[in-house]
Coordinates of N, CA and C in Angstrom, one line a residue:
X17 N 87.2 111.4 124.5 CA 87.7 112.6 123.8 C 89.0 113.1 124.5
X18 N 89.0 112.8 125.8 CA 90.1 113.2 126.6 C 91.4 112.7 126.0
X19 N 91.3 111.7 125.2 CA 92.5 111.1 124.6 C 93.3 112.1 123.9
X20 N 92.7 113.1 123.2 CA 93.4 114.0 122.4 C 93.4 115.4 122.8
X21 N 92.3 115.8 123.5 CA 92.2 117.2 123.9 C 93.2 117.6 124.9
X22 N 93.4 116.7 125.8 CA 94.3 117.0 126.9 C 95.7 117.1 126.4
X23 N 96.0 116.5 125.3 CA 97.3 116.4 124.8 C 97.8 117.5 123.9
X24 N 96.9 118.3 123.4 CA 97.3 119.2 122.3 C 97.1 120.7 122.6
X25 N 97.8 121.6 121.9 CA 97.6 123.0 122.1 C 96.3 123.5 121.5
X26 N 95.8 124.5 122.1 CA 94.6 125.3 121.7 C 93.6 124.4 121.0
X27 N 93.1 124.8 119.9 CA 92.0 124.1 119.3 C 92.4 122.7 118.7
X28 N 93.6 122.5 118.4 CA 94.0 121.3 117.7 C 93.9 120.1 118.7
X29 N 93.6 120.4 119.9 CA 93.6 119.4 120.9 C 92.9 118.1 120.5
X30 N 91.7 118.3 120.0 CA 90.9 117.1 119.8 C 91.5 116.3 118.7
X31 N 92.0 116.9 117.7 CA 92.6 116.1 116.6 C 93.7 115.3 117.2
X32 N 94.4 116.0 118.1 CA 95.5 115.4 118.8 C 95.1 114.3 119.8
X33 N 93.9 114.5 120.3 CA 93.4 113.5 121.3 C 93.4 112.2 120.6
X34 N 93.0 112.1 119.4 CA 93.0 110.9 118.7 C 94.3 110.3 118.6
X35 N 95.2 111.3 118.3 CA 96.5 110.9 117.9 C 97.5 110.7 119.0
X36 N 97.5 111.5 120.0 CA 98.5 111.3 121.0 C 98.7 112.6 121.8
X37 N 99.9 112.9 122.1 CA 100.2 114.1 122.9 C 101.0 115.1 122.2
X38 N 100.9 116.3 122.7 CA 101.7 117.4 122.2 C 102.2 118.2 123.3
X39 N 103.0 119.2 123.1 CA 103.6 120.1 124.1 C 102.5 120.8 124.9
X40 N 101.5 121.3 124.2 CA 100.5 122.1 124.9 C 99.1 121.4 124.7
X41 N 98.2 121.9 125.5 CA 96.8 121.4 125.4 C 96.0 122.3 124.5
X42 N 95.5 121.8 123.4 CA 94.7 122.6 122.5 C 93.4 123.1 123.0
X43 N 93.0 122.4 124.0 CA 91.7 122.8 124.6 C 91.8 123.9 125.7
X44 N 93.0 124.4 125.9 CA 93.1 125.4 126.8 C 93.7 126.7 126.2
X45 N 93.6 127.8 126.9 CA 94.1 129.0 126.3 C 95.6 128.9 126.0
X46 N 96.0 129.5 124.9 CA 97.4 129.5 124.5 C 98.2 130.4 125.5
X47 N 99.5 130.2 125.5 CA 100.4 131.1 126.3 C 100.3 132.5 125.7
X48 N 100.6 133.5 126.5 CA 100.6 134.8 126.1 C 101.4 135.0 124.8
X49 N 100.9 135.6 123.8 CA 101.7 135.7 122.5 C 102.9 136.6 122.7
X50 N 103.9 136.4 121.9 CA 105.0 137.3 121.9 C 104.7 138.6 121.3
X51 N 105.6 139.6 121.5 CA 105.3 141.0 120.9 C 105.0 140.9 119.5
X52 N 105.8 140.1 118.7 CA 105.6 140.0 117.3 C 104.2 139.4 117.0
X53 N 103.9 138.4 117.7 CA 102.5 137.8 117.5 C 101.4 138.7 117.8
X54 N 101.6 139.5 118.9 CA 100.6 140.5 119.3 C 100.4 141.5 118.2
X55 N 101.6 142.0 117.6 CA 101.5 143.0 116.6 C 100.8 142.4 115.4
X56 N 101.1 141.2 115.0 CA 100.5 140.5 113.9 C 99.0 140.4 114.1
X57 N 98.6 140.0 115.3 CA 97.2 139.8 115.5 C 96.5 141.2 115.5
X58 N 97.1 142.2 116.0 CA 96.5 143.5 116.0 C 96.4 144.1 114.6
X59 N 97.4 143.7 113.7 CA 97.4 144.2 112.4 C 96.3 143.5 111.5
X60 N 96.2 142.2 111.6 CA 95.3 141.5 110.7 C 94.4 140.6 111.4
X61 N 94.7 140.2 112.6 CA 93.8 139.3 113.3 C 93.8 137.9 112.9
X62 N 94.7 137.0 113.5 CA 94.5 135.6 113.3 C 95.2 135.1 112.0
X63 N 95.7 133.8 112.1 CA 96.4 133.2 111.0 C 95.4 132.3 110.2
X64 N 94.3 132.0 110.7 CA 93.3 131.1 109.9 C 92.5 132.0 109.0
X65 N 91.9 131.3 108.0 CA 91.0 132.0 107.1 C 89.8 132.5 107.9
X66 N 89.2 133.7 107.6 CA 88.0 134.2 108.2 C 86.8 133.4 107.9
X67 N 85.9 133.3 108.9 CA 84.6 132.6 108.7 C 83.7 133.5 107.9
X68 N 83.2 133.1 106.8 CA 82.5 133.9 105.9 C 81.2 134.4 106.5
X69 N 80.5 133.6 107.2 CA 79.2 134.0 107.8 C 79.0 133.2 109.1
X70 N 79.4 133.9 110.2 CA 79.4 133.2 111.5 C 78.0 132.5 111.8
X71 N 78.1 131.3 112.3 CA 76.9 130.5 112.6 C 76.5 130.8 114.1
X72 N 75.2 130.5 114.3 CA 74.6 130.7 115.7 C 75.1 129.5 116.5
X73 N 76.0 129.8 117.5 CA 76.6 128.7 118.2 C 76.0 128.6 119.7
X74 N 75.0 129.3 120.0 CA 74.5 129.4 121.4 C 74.2 128.0 121.9
X75 N 73.6 127.1 121.1 CA 73.2 125.8 121.6 C 74.4 124.9 121.8
X76 N 75.5 125.0 121.0 CA 76.6 124.1 121.1 C 77.6 124.5 122.2
X77 N 77.6 125.8 122.6 CA 78.5 126.2 123.6 C 78.1 125.7 125.0
X78 N 77.0 125.1 125.1 CA 76.6 124.5 126.4 C 76.4 123.0 126.2
X79 N 76.1 122.5 125.0 CA 75.8 121.1 124.8 C 76.3 120.7 123.4
X80 N 77.5 120.0 123.4 CA 78.1 119.7 122.1 C 77.2 118.6 121.3
X81 N 76.3 118.0 122.0 CA 75.4 117.0 121.3 C 74.4 117.7 120.4
X82 N 74.3 119.1 120.6 CA 73.4 119.9 119.7 C 74.1 120.2 118.4
X83 N 75.3 119.6 118.1 CA 75.9 119.9 116.8 C 75.2 119.1 115.7
X84 N 74.4 118.1 116.0 CA 73.6 117.4 115.0 C 72.1 117.4 115.4
X85 N 71.3 117.6 114.4 CA 69.9 117.5 114.7 C 69.5 116.0 114.6
X86 N 68.3 115.6 115.1 CA 68.0 114.2 115.0 C 67.9 113.6 113.6
X87 N 67.5 114.5 112.7 CA 67.5 114.0 111.3 C 68.9 113.8 110.7
X88 N 69.8 114.7 111.2 CA 71.2 114.5 110.7 C 71.9 113.3 111.3
X89 N 71.6 113.0 112.6 CA 72.1 111.8 113.2 C 71.6 110.6 112.5
X90 N 70.3 110.6 112.1 CA 69.7 109.5 111.4 C 70.4 109.3 110.0
X91 N 70.6 110.4 109.3 CA 71.2 110.3 108.0 C 72.6 109.8 108.0
X92 N 73.3 110.0 109.2 CA 74.7 109.5 109.4 C 74.7 108.2 110.1
X93 N 73.6 107.6 110.4 CA 73.5 106.3 111.1 C 74.1 106.4 112.5
X94 N 73.9 107.5 113.2 CA 74.5 107.7 114.5 C 73.4 107.7 115.5
X95 N 73.7 107.1 116.7 CA 72.7 107.1 117.8 C 72.7 108.5 118.5
X96 N 71.9 108.6 119.6 CA 71.9 109.8 120.4 C 73.3 110.0 121.0
X97 N 73.7 111.2 121.1 CA 75.0 111.4 121.7 C 75.0 111.4 123.2
X98 N 76.2 111.1 123.8 CA 76.4 111.2 125.2 C 77.3 112.4 125.5
X99 N 76.7 113.3 126.3 CA 77.4 114.6 126.5 C 78.3 114.5 127.8
X100 N 79.3 115.3 127.8 CA 80.2 115.4 129.0 C 80.9 116.8 129.0
X101 N 81.4 117.2 130.1 CA 82.2 118.4 130.2 C 83.7 118.0 130.2
X102 N 84.5 118.8 129.5 CA 85.9 118.7 129.5 C 86.6 120.0 129.7
X103 N 87.9 120.0 129.9 CA 88.6 121.3 130.1 C 88.6 122.1 128.9
X104 N 88.4 121.5 127.7 CA 88.4 122.2 126.4 C 87.1 122.8 126.1
X105 N 86.0 122.3 126.7 CA 84.7 122.7 126.4 C 83.7 121.6 126.4
X106 N 82.4 121.8 126.1 CA 81.4 120.7 126.1 C 81.8 119.7 125.0
X107 N 81.6 118.5 125.3 CA 81.9 117.4 124.4 C 80.8 116.4 124.3
X108 N 80.8 115.7 123.2 CA 79.7 114.7 123.0 C 80.3 113.5 122.1
X109 N 79.9 112.3 122.5 CA 80.3 111.1 121.8 C 79.1 110.5 121.1
X110 N 79.2 110.4 119.8 CA 78.2 109.7 119.0 C 78.7 108.4 118.5
X111 N 77.9 107.3 118.8 CA 78.3 106.0 118.3 C 77.4 105.6 117.1
X112 N 78.0 104.9 116.2 CA 77.3 104.4 115.0 C 76.2 103.4 115.6
X113 N 75.0 103.6 115.1 CA 73.9 102.8 115.7 C 74.1 101.3 115.5
X114 N 74.6 100.9 114.4 CA 74.8 99.5 114.1 C 76.1 98.9 114.6
X115 N 77.0 99.8 115.0 CA 78.3 99.3 115.4 C 78.9 100.3 116.4
X116 N 78.7 100.1 117.7 CA 79.2 101.0 118.7 C 80.7 101.1 118.8
X117 N 81.4 100.2 118.1 CA 82.9 100.3 118.0 C 83.3 101.5 117.1
X118 N 82.4 102.0 116.3 CA 82.6 103.2 115.5 C 82.0 104.4 116.2
X119 N 82.9 105.4 116.5 CA 82.3 106.6 117.2 C 83.0 107.9 116.7
X120 N 82.3 109.0 117.0 CA 82.7 110.3 116.6 C 82.6 111.2 117.9
X121 N 83.7 111.7 118.3 CA 83.7 112.6 119.4 C 83.8 114.0 118.9
X122 N 82.9 114.9 119.4 CA 82.9 116.3 119.0 C 83.0 117.2 120.2
X123 N 83.9 118.2 120.1 CA 84.0 119.1 121.2 C 83.9 120.6 120.7
X124 N 83.1 121.3 121.4 CA 83.0 122.8 121.1 C 84.2 123.4 121.9
X125 N 85.2 123.9 121.3 CA 86.4 124.3 122.0 C 86.3 125.7 122.5
X126 N 85.5 125.8 123.6 CA 85.3 127.1 124.2 C 86.5 127.6 125.0
X127 N 87.4 126.7 125.3 CA 88.6 127.1 126.1 C 89.5 128.1 125.2
X128 N 89.4 128.0 123.9 CA 90.2 128.8 123.1 C 89.3 130.0 122.7
X129 N 89.9 131.2 122.5 CA 89.2 132.4 122.2 C 89.4 132.9 120.8
X130 N 90.3 132.3 120.1 CA 90.7 132.7 118.8 C 90.3 131.7 117.7
X131 N 89.3 130.9 117.9 CA 88.8 130.0 116.9 C 89.8 129.2 116.2
X132 N 89.7 129.0 114.9 CA 90.6 128.2 114.2 C 92.0 128.7 114.2
X133 N 92.2 130.0 114.4 CA 93.6 130.6 114.4 C 94.4 129.9 115.5
X134 N 93.8 129.5 116.6 CA 94.6 128.8 117.7 C 95.1 127.5 117.2
X135 N 94.3 126.8 116.3 CA 94.8 125.6 115.7 C 96.0 125.8 114.7
X136 N 95.8 126.9 113.9 CA 96.9 127.2 113.0 C 98.2 127.6 113.7
X137 N 98.0 128.3 114.8 CA 99.2 128.7 115.6 C 100.0 127.6 116.2
X138 N 99.4 126.4 116.3 CA 100.0 125.3 117.0 C 100.3 124.2 116.0
X139 N 100.2 124.4 114.7 CA 100.3 123.3 113.8 C 101.7 122.6 113.7
X140 N 102.7 123.3 114.3 CA 104.0 122.6 114.4 C 104.0 121.3 115.2
X141 N 102.9 121.2 116.1 CA 102.8 120.0 116.9 C 102.1 118.9 116.2
X142 N 101.6 119.1 115.0 CA 100.8 118.1 114.3 C 101.6 117.2 113.4
X143 N 101.2 115.9 113.4 CA 101.8 114.9 112.5 C 101.3 115.1 111.1
X144 N 100.1 115.6 110.9 CA 99.6 115.9 109.6 C 98.7 117.2 109.7
X145 N 98.6 117.8 108.5 CA 98.0 119.2 108.4 C 97.5 119.3 107.0
X146 N 96.2 119.4 106.9 CA 95.6 119.6 105.6 C 94.4 120.6 105.7
X147 N 94.5 121.7 105.0 CA 93.5 122.7 105.0 C 92.3 122.2 104.2
X148 N 91.1 122.6 104.5 CA 89.9 122.2 103.8 C 88.8 123.2 104.0
X149 N 87.7 123.0 103.3 CA 86.5 123.8 103.6 C 85.4 122.8 103.8
X150 N 84.5 123.1 104.8 CA 83.4 122.2 105.1 C 82.1 123.1 104.8
X151 N 81.5 122.8 103.7 CA 80.3 123.6 103.4 C 80.6 125.1 103.4
X152 N 81.8 125.5 102.9 CA 82.1 126.9 102.8 C 82.8 127.4 104.0
X153 N 82.9 126.6 105.1 CA 83.5 127.1 106.3 C 85.0 126.6 106.4
X154 N 85.9 127.4 106.9 CA 87.3 127.0 106.9 C 87.5 125.8 107.9
X155 N 88.4 124.9 107.5 CA 88.6 123.8 108.4 C 90.1 123.3 108.2
X156 N 90.5 122.4 109.0 CA 91.8 121.7 108.8 C 91.8 120.3 109.5
X157 N 92.3 119.4 108.7 CA 92.5 118.0 109.2 C 93.9 118.1 109.9
X158 N 93.9 117.7 111.2 CA 95.1 117.8 112.0 C 95.1 116.9 113.2
X159 N 96.3 116.4 113.5 CA 96.4 115.6 114.8 C 97.9 115.4 115.1
X160 N 98.1 115.3 116.4 CA 99.5 115.1 116.9 C 100.1 113.8 116.4
X161 N 99.3 112.8 116.3 CA 99.8 111.5 115.8 C 98.9 111.1 114.6
X162 N 99.5 110.6 113.6 CA 98.8 110.2 112.4 C 98.2 108.8 112.5
X163 N 96.9 108.8 112.8 CA 96.2 107.5 113.0 C 95.2 107.2 111.9
X164 N 95.4 107.9 110.8 CA 94.4 107.8 109.7 C 94.3 106.4 109.1
X165 N 95.5 105.7 109.1 CA 95.4 104.3 108.6 C 94.8 103.3 109.6
X166 N 94.5 103.8 110.8 CA 93.9 103.0 111.8 C 92.5 103.5 112.2
X167 N 91.9 104.2 111.3 CA 90.5 104.7 111.5 C 90.3 105.9 112.4
X168 N 91.4 106.7 112.5 CA 91.3 107.9 113.3 C 91.6 109.2 112.5
X169 N 90.7 110.2 112.6 CA 90.9 111.4 111.8 C 90.4 112.6 112.6
X170 N 91.2 113.6 112.8 CA 90.8 114.8 113.5 C 90.5 115.9 112.5
X171 N 89.4 116.6 112.7 CA 89.0 117.8 111.9 C 88.6 118.9 112.8
X172 N 89.1 120.1 112.5 CA 88.6 121.3 113.2 C 87.9 122.2 112.2
X173 N 86.8 122.7 112.6 CA 86.0 123.6 111.7 C 85.7 124.9 112.4
X174 N 86.0 126.0 111.7 CA 85.8 127.3 112.3 C 84.3 127.7 112.0
X175 N 83.5 127.8 113.1 CA 82.1 128.1 113.0 C 81.9 129.6 113.2
X176 N 82.8 130.2 113.9 CA 82.8 131.7 114.0 C 84.3 132.0 114.1
X177 N 84.7 133.3 114.0 CA 86.2 133.6 114.1 C 86.7 133.3 115.5
X178 N 85.8 133.2 116.5 CA 86.2 133.0 117.9 C 86.0 131.5 118.4
X179 N 85.4 130.7 117.6 CA 85.0 129.4 118.0 C 85.3 128.3 116.9
X180 N 86.0 127.3 117.3 CA 86.1 126.1 116.4 C 85.6 124.9 117.1
X181 N 85.2 124.0 116.3 CA 84.6 122.7 116.8 C 85.6 121.6 116.3
X182 N 85.9 120.7 117.2 CA 86.8 119.6 116.9 C 86.0 118.3 116.7
X183 N 86.2 117.7 115.6 CA 85.5 116.4 115.3 C 86.6 115.3 115.2
X184 N 86.4 114.3 116.0 CA 87.4 113.2 116.1 C 86.7 111.9 115.8
X185 N 87.1 111.4 114.6 CA 86.5 110.1 114.2 C 87.4 108.9 114.7
X186 N 86.8 107.9 115.2 CA 87.5 106.7 115.6 C 86.7 105.5 115.2
X187 N 87.0 105.0 114.0 CA 86.2 103.9 113.5 C 87.1 102.6 113.5
X188 N 86.5 101.5 114.0 CA 87.2 100.2 114.0 C 86.8 99.3 112.9
X189 N 85.6 99.6 112.3 CA 85.1 98.7 111.3 C 84.5 99.5 110.1
X190 N 84.3 98.7 109.0 CA 83.7 99.4 107.8 C 84.7 100.3 107.0
X191 N 84.1 101.0 106.1 CA 84.9 101.8 105.2 C 85.6 102.9 106.0
X192 N 85.0 103.4 107.0 CA 85.6 104.5 107.8 C 86.8 104.1 108.6
X193 N 87.0 102.8 108.8 CA 88.2 102.3 109.5 C 89.5 102.4 108.6
X194 N 89.3 102.4 107.3 CA 90.5 102.5 106.4 C 90.6 103.9 105.8
X195 N 89.5 104.7 105.9 CA 89.5 106.0 105.3 C 88.5 106.9 106.1
X196 N 89.0 107.3 107.3 CA 88.1 108.0 108.3 C 87.8 109.5 108.0
X197 N 88.7 110.1 107.3 CA 88.5 111.6 107.1 C 87.2 112.0 106.3
X198 N 86.8 111.2 105.3 CA 85.5 111.5 104.7 C 84.3 111.4 105.7
X199 N 84.5 110.5 106.7 CA 83.4 110.5 107.8 C 83.4 111.8 108.6
X200 N 84.6 112.3 108.9 CA 84.7 113.6 109.6 C 84.1 114.7 108.7
X201 N 84.4 114.7 107.4 CA 83.8 115.7 106.5 C 82.3 115.7 106.5
X202 N 81.7 114.5 106.4 CA 80.3 114.4 106.4 C 79.6 114.8 107.7
X203 N 80.3 114.5 108.8 CA 79.8 115.0 110.1 C 79.9 116.5 110.1
X204 N 81.0 117.1 109.7 CA 81.1 118.5 109.6 C 80.1 119.2 108.8
X205 N 79.8 118.6 107.6 CA 78.7 119.2 106.7 C 77.4 119.2 107.4
X206 N 77.1 118.1 108.1 CA 75.8 117.9 108.8 C 75.7 118.9 109.9
X207 N 76.8 119.1 110.6 CA 76.9 120.1 111.7 C 76.6 121.5 111.2
X208 N 77.3 121.9 110.1 CA 77.0 123.2 109.6 C 75.6 123.4 109.2
X209 N 75.0 122.4 108.6 CA 73.6 122.5 108.2 C 72.7 122.6 109.4
X210 N 73.0 121.8 110.5 CA 72.2 121.9 111.7 C 72.3 123.3 112.3
X211 N 73.5 123.9 112.3 CA 73.6 125.2 112.9 C 73.0 126.3 112.1
X212 N 73.0 126.1 110.8 CA 72.3 127.1 109.9 C 70.8 127.0 110.1
X213 N 70.3 125.9 110.4 CA 68.8 125.7 110.6 C 68.4 126.2 112.0
X214 N 69.4 126.4 112.8 CA 69.1 127.0 114.1 C 68.6 126.0 115.1

């Protein structure tokens, strides 16, 4: 996961980790906002869509492997995750059970305090940017380098207004290698369901 997180600003780091490097690290706090940005934040608060119903994220702020229940991992054909700590927050790597060359890195971006808005505020550093919704929660496909034709897709999902989760698909084989973003979407949907179930 360090491939992308270290290289990108605020939340977008993970998507960028797949892709390459950017001027800032998305997994760390952004520089102090300008006066104009501060006024904008005070007036309306954040550039990203608001999270409609914040999820209970207590489990994933200490262990990113808790983003998926065992049944969700099974339905996605993923093995148990391997957890680790990063400068961006807790991270976990899930490998496809039948093909360890296919993996999904997920990071709970606790280093950022403005959730998905930190990703929106650094989108100028991204090679691609596509807003989406994951089971009704705001998200964005983004990365510093566009590796989608090579099995790489970065997705950020706002799970609360203060916390976003970065999902980074890196598939070498199968359908996900040529079209990885649907894999990220399915993971995101399973994550939202896991968090709803508590």
